[in-house]
Each structure stands twice: as structure tokens, then as C-alpha cells.
XYZ file of C-alpha atoms in Angstrom:
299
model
C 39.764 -0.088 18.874
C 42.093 -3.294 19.130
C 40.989 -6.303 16.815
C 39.871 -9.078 18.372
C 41.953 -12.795 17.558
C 38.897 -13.850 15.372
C 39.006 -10.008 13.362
C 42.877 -10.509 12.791
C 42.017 -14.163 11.433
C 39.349 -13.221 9.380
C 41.315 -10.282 7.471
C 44.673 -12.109 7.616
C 42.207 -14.821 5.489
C 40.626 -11.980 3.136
C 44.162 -10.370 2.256
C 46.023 -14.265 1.217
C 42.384 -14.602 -1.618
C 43.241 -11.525 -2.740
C 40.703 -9.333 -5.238
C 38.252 -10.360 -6.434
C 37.719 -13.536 -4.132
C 38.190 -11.600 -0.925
C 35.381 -9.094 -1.452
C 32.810 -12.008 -2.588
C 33.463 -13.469 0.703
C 33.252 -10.634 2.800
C 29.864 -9.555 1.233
C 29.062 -13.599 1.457
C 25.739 -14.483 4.034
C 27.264 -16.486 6.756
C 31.057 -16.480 5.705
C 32.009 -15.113 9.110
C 30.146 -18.264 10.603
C 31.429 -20.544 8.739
C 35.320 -19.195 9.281
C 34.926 -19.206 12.585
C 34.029 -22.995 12.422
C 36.693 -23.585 10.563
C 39.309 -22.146 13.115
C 37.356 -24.179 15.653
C 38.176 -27.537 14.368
C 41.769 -26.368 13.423
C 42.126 -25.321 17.126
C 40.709 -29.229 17.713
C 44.214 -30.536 17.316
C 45.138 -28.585 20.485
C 49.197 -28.932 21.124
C 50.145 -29.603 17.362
C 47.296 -26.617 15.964
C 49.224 -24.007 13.841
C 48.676 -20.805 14.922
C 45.111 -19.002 13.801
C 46.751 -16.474 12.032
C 48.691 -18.744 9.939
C 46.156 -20.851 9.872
C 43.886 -18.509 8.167
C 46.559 -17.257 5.855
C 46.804 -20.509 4.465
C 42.975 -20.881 4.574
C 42.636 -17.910 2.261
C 45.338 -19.440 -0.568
C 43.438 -22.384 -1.178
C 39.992 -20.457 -1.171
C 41.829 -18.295 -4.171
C 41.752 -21.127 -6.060
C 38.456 -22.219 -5.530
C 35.613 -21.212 -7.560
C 33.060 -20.931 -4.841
C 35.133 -20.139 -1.963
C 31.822 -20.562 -0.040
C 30.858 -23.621 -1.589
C 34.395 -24.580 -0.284
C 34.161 -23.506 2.888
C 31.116 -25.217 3.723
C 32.629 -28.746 2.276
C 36.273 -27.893 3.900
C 37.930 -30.714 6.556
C 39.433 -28.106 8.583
C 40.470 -30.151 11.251
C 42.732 -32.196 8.402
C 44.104 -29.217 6.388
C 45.270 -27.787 9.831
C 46.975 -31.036 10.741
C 48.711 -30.877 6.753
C 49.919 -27.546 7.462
C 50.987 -28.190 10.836
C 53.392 -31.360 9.510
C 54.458 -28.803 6.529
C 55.358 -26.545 8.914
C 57.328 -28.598 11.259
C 55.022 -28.360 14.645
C 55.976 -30.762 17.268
C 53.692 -33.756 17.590
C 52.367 -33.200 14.241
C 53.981 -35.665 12.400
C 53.469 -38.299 14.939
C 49.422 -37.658 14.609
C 49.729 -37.656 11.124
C 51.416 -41.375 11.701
C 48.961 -42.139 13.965
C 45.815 -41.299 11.645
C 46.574 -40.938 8.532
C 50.003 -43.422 7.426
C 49.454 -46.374 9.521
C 45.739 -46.781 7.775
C 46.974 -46.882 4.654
C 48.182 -50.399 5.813
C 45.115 -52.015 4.676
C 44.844 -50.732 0.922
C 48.674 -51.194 0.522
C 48.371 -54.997 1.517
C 45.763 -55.411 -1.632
C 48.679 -54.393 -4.010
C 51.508 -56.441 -2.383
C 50.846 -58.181 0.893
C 54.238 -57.986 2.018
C 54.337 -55.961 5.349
C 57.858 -54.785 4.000
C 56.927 -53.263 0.336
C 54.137 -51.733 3.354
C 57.342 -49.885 5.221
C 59.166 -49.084 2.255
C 56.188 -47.532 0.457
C 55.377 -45.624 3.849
C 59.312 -44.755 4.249
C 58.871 -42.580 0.707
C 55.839 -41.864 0.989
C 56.833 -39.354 4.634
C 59.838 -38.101 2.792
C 57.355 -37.141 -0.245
C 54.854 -35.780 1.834
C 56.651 -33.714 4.583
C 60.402 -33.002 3.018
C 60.478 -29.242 0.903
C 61.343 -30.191 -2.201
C 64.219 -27.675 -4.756
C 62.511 -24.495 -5.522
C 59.084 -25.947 -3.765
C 57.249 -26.346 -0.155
C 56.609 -29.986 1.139
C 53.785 -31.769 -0.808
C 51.621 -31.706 2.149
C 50.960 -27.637 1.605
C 49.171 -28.779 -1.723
C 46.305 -30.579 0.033
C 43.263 -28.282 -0.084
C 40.990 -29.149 2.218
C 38.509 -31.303 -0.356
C 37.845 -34.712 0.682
C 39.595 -36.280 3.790
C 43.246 -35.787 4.494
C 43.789 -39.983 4.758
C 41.910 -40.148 1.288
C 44.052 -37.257 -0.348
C 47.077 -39.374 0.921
C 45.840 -42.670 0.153
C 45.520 -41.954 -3.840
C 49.035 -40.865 -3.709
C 50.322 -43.621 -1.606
C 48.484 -46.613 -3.593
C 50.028 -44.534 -7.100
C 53.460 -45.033 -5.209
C 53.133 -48.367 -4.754
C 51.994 -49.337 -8.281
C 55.015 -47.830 -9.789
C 56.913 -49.533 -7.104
C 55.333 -52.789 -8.276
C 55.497 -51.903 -11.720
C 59.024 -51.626 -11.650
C 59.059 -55.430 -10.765
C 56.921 -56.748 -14.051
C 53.835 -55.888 -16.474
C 52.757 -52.450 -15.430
C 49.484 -52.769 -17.138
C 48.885 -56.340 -15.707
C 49.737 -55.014 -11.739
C 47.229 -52.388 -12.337
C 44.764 -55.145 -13.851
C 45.303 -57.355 -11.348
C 45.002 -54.539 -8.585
C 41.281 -53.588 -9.651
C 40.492 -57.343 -9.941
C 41.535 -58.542 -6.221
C 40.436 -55.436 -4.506
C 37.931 -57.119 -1.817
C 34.298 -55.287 -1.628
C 30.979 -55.914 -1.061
C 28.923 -56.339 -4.279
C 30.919 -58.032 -6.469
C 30.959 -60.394 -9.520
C 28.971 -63.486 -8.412
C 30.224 -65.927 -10.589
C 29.238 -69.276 -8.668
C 26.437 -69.908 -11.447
C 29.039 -70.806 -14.004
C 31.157 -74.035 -14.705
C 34.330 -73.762 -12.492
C 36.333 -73.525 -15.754
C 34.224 -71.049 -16.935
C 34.595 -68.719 -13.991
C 38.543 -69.058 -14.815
C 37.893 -68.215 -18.107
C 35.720 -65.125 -16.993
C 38.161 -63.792 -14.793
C 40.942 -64.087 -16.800
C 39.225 -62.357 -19.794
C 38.533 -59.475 -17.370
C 42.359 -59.022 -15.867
C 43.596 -58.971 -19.441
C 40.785 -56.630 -20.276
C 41.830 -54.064 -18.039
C 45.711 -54.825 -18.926
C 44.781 -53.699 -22.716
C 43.057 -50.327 -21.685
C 45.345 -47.555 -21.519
C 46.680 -45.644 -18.881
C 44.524 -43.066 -18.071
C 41.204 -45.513 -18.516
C 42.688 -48.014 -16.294
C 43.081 -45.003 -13.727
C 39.594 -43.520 -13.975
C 38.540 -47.541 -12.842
C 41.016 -47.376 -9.775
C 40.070 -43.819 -8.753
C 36.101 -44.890 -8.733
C 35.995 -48.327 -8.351
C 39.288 -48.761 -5.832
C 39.795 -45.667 -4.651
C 35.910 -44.911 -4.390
C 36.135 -41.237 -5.573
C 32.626 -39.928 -6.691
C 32.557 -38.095 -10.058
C 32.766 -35.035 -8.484
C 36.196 -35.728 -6.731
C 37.324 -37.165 -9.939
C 36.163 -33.752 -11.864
C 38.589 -31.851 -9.427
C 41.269 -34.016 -10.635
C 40.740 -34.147 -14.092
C 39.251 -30.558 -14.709
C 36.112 -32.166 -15.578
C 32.089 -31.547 -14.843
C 30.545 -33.776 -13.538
C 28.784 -35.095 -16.428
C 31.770 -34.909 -18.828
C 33.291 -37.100 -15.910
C 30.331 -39.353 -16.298
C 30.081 -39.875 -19.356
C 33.999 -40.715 -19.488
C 33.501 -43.734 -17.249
C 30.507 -45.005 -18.683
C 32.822 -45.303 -21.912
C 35.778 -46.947 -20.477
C 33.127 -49.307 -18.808
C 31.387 -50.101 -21.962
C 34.788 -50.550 -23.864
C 36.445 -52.948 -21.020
C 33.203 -55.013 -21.476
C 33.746 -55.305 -25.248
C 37.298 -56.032 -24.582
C 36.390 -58.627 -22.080
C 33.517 -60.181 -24.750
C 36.467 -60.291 -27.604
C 38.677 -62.194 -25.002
C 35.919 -64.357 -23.808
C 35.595 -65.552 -27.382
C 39.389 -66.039 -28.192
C 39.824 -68.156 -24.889
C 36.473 -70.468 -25.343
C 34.838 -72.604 -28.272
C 31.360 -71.355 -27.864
C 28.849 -70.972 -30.395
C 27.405 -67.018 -30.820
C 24.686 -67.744 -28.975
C 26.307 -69.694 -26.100
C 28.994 -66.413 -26.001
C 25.487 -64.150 -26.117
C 24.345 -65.751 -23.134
C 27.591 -65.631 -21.391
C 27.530 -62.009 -21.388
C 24.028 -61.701 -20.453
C 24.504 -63.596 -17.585
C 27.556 -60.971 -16.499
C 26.333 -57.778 -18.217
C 26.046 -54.880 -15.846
C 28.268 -57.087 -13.177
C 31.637 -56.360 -14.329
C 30.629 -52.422 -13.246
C 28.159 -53.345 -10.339
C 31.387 -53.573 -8.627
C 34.785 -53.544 -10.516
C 36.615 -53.750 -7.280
C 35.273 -56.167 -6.110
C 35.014 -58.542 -8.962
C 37.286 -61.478 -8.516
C 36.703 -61.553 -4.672
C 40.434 -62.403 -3.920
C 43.476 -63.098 -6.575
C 44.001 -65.278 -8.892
């Protein structure tokens, strides 16, 4: 009996997760169902789709690495890993979609870093070769998107990371990074229109220096959540974390950047304790309401 196209999919899918993975699917409720939705929306990019074959193939590598490969499935953007592999693998039209929805977006969150629609291009012009040139001994970086999370927000975190080292090679790396979470505009930010106009100055310059004098990887769990608007579960992928570990991380770095902001607070103003006590009050819980949105605009 001949296989049908869906039959050669499905086992071209089983054979890239290997053993064990490949029997837990097979045996999985509903796995069938839900790979046959996923070659649906991969066959939704019509003339650029790779073909379902290959399409399942690479499918089944990144459900090897996942530790519910159902769980997986049933989260997986489909429609955007096809388009990744279709760029990777040098389809025509697929790098002009991948313009057309994923690079020219990125506009927007570039602009909050430098709003220069040049360090825009340039950041864009390395970011194409990063994503969709094969690197020595390695495919392009596209094949390493998985499927989790949206295709323009996989890019996104590793555009904006371009363009901070491209900014940080022109001054205070710590301070662009600061200054970054600070200005990012959102909804549900630091209200600071109660306070003394050279109080608010105060306040917001406390906070950018704040951030500067966190390290690193704190001032990167802040960008990833608060900028970047990754949940803690996204940001557990990332760093190998649960959820809870994840959790409790930020809540530290939020707590600490608070201190740090009190101690600069108090080397910046004359206050009394209790005037500095009631300072804080007033902004305690607002500096992580809304991180990214806390300034409103740049100072």
C-alpha cells in the first residue's frame, strides 16, 4: 500500500526525534492532529512553503530537544518556523516575506535605542547577514529558531542585543542599557507629576544610574521582561530556569535596583530620613509597576 503525503510527513517527523521521543509521540492522544495542523499553517505561506517532507524533518529536530514534544507542539508557530526554514534554506520569496513581516517591524523598538533611521539600516544590514548567511562549520542562525514564541519576537531580542553593542561601542555600555530601560515608552509607567519638578530629576536620575550599577546579566533579566516583555516562562527557556527560580530572580534584581536607587536618592538630595522614607513610599512598587515605561521619554 503506497503512503499517503501526510504518512511520509508524519514518519519522516518520527525518524529526525529519534528514540525515545519518537515513540512517546506516536503513542501520544492527538499527535497525529496536531501534526497535521502544523503542516497546514506551514503550507499557509503557499509559494515560499518548504516542502512537507522537509518541513517535518526539521519539525522532528526541534521536538528532540523539547521535553514535552506535545506540550510543544500544541504551543508551536508553525506558520513562522516554516517561513525560518524556508529563508535558511534559500526558497525564493522567502526572504522578501521575512522583510516584509518580520525586519521592517523591528523599526519601532530599534528607534527607542537610537532614533537615527541610519543606525536602523545598519543594524538591519547585520542583522540579515546574521540571520540568513551559514556561518564556518555551522547552518544560518535562522535554523536555530524553534518554534517557541513568535518568529518577529525571537528576532527582535537578537536585533535590539545587536544594537546595544552597536551603541555600546560608542560610550558607557552600562549607561546605554540604563538609559534604554528608562525611555522605553509604555503604558503604566512611573507617574511622577506629584513631586517637585527638581525632584522628579532627581528621581529619574537616581533610577538610570541605578540600573547602570547592576551588572550585566541583572540589567538583562529587566530588558528581557520589562522591554522585551518576555513572561517568566520564555525567560526560563533562555536561562535554563523554572519558572519560579526565574521568579524569584527578578523579584531580587527588582528589590536590589530599588535599594540602589534609595542609596542614590540620598547621595543626590539633603533630605532628612524621614523626608527620604516618604520619598520612597510615594514610588515604592512604581519603579517595577512598569520599568519600561518609567521615565516616559529620555532624559
Amino acid at each position: 500500500m503506497v503512503a499517503s503525503p501526510f504518512d511520509e510527513a508524519f514518519e519522516a517527523l518520527l525518524h529526525a526525534m529519534r528514540e525515545p521521543g519518537s515513540s512517546r509521540l506516536r503513542s501520544m492522544p492527538g499527535a497525529r492532529e496536531a501534526v497535521s495542523r502544523a503542516l497546514d499553517e506551514a503550507a499557509s505561506l503557499q509559494g515560499v512553503a518548504p516542502e512537507p517532507v522537509a518541513f517535518a524533518r526539521h519539525l522532528g529536530a526541534q521536538l528532540a530537544r523539547s521535553e514535552d514534544p506535545g506540550l510543544a507542539l500544541e504551543h508551536l508557530h508553525a506558520r513562522d518556523l516554516a517561513l525560518a526554514l524556508a529563508c535558511a534554506l534559500g526558497r525564493m520569496g522567502a526572504s522578501e516575506r521575512l522583510e516584509q513581516e518580520v525586519l521592517q517591524k523591528l523599526r519601532v523598538p530599534l528607534a527607542r535605542i537610537h532614533p537615527s533611521p541610519a543606525f536602523a539600516d545598519e543594524v538591519l544590514q547585520v542583522l540579515r547577514a546574521n540571520l540568513l548567511m551559514p556561518r564556518e562549520d555551522a547552518p544560518p542562525r535562522l535554523l536555530g529558531y524553534a518554534g517557541v514564541g513568535s518568529l518577529l519576537h525571537w528576532v527582535n531580542i537578537t536585533a535590539v542585543r545587536l544594537a546595544l553593542r552597536m551603541r555600546k561601542a560608542q560610550g558607557d555600555e552600562s549607561l546605554v542599557e540604563a538609559e534604554v530601560l528608562a525611555a522605553h515608552p509604555a503604558s503604566g509607567g512611573l507617574e511622577l507629576s506629584f513631586l517637585r519638578e527638581d525632584a522628579r530629576a532627581h528621581v529619574r536620575a537616581a533610577f538610570v544610574l541605578a540600573v547602570a550599577s547592576l551588572d550585566d546579566e541583572d540589567r538583562e533579566l529587566l530588558r528581557l521582561h520589562f522591554v522585551e516583555r518576555l513572561s517568566l516562562e520564555q525567560m526560563g527557556t533562555l536561562f535554563s530556569l523554572h519558572k519560579s527560580t526565574m521568579s524569584r530572580r527578578l523579584s531580587g534584581v527588582q528589590a536590589l535596583l530599588e535599594k540602589r536607587t534609595r542609596r542614590m536618592l540620598s547621595e543626590r538630595l539633603s533630605l532628612r530620613e524621614d523626608e527620604l522614607e516618604s520619598l520612597m513610599r510615594a514610588i515604592h512598587g512604581r519603579l517595577d509597576l512598569s520599568l519600561s515605561g518609567l521615565l516616559g521619554g529620555r532624559q
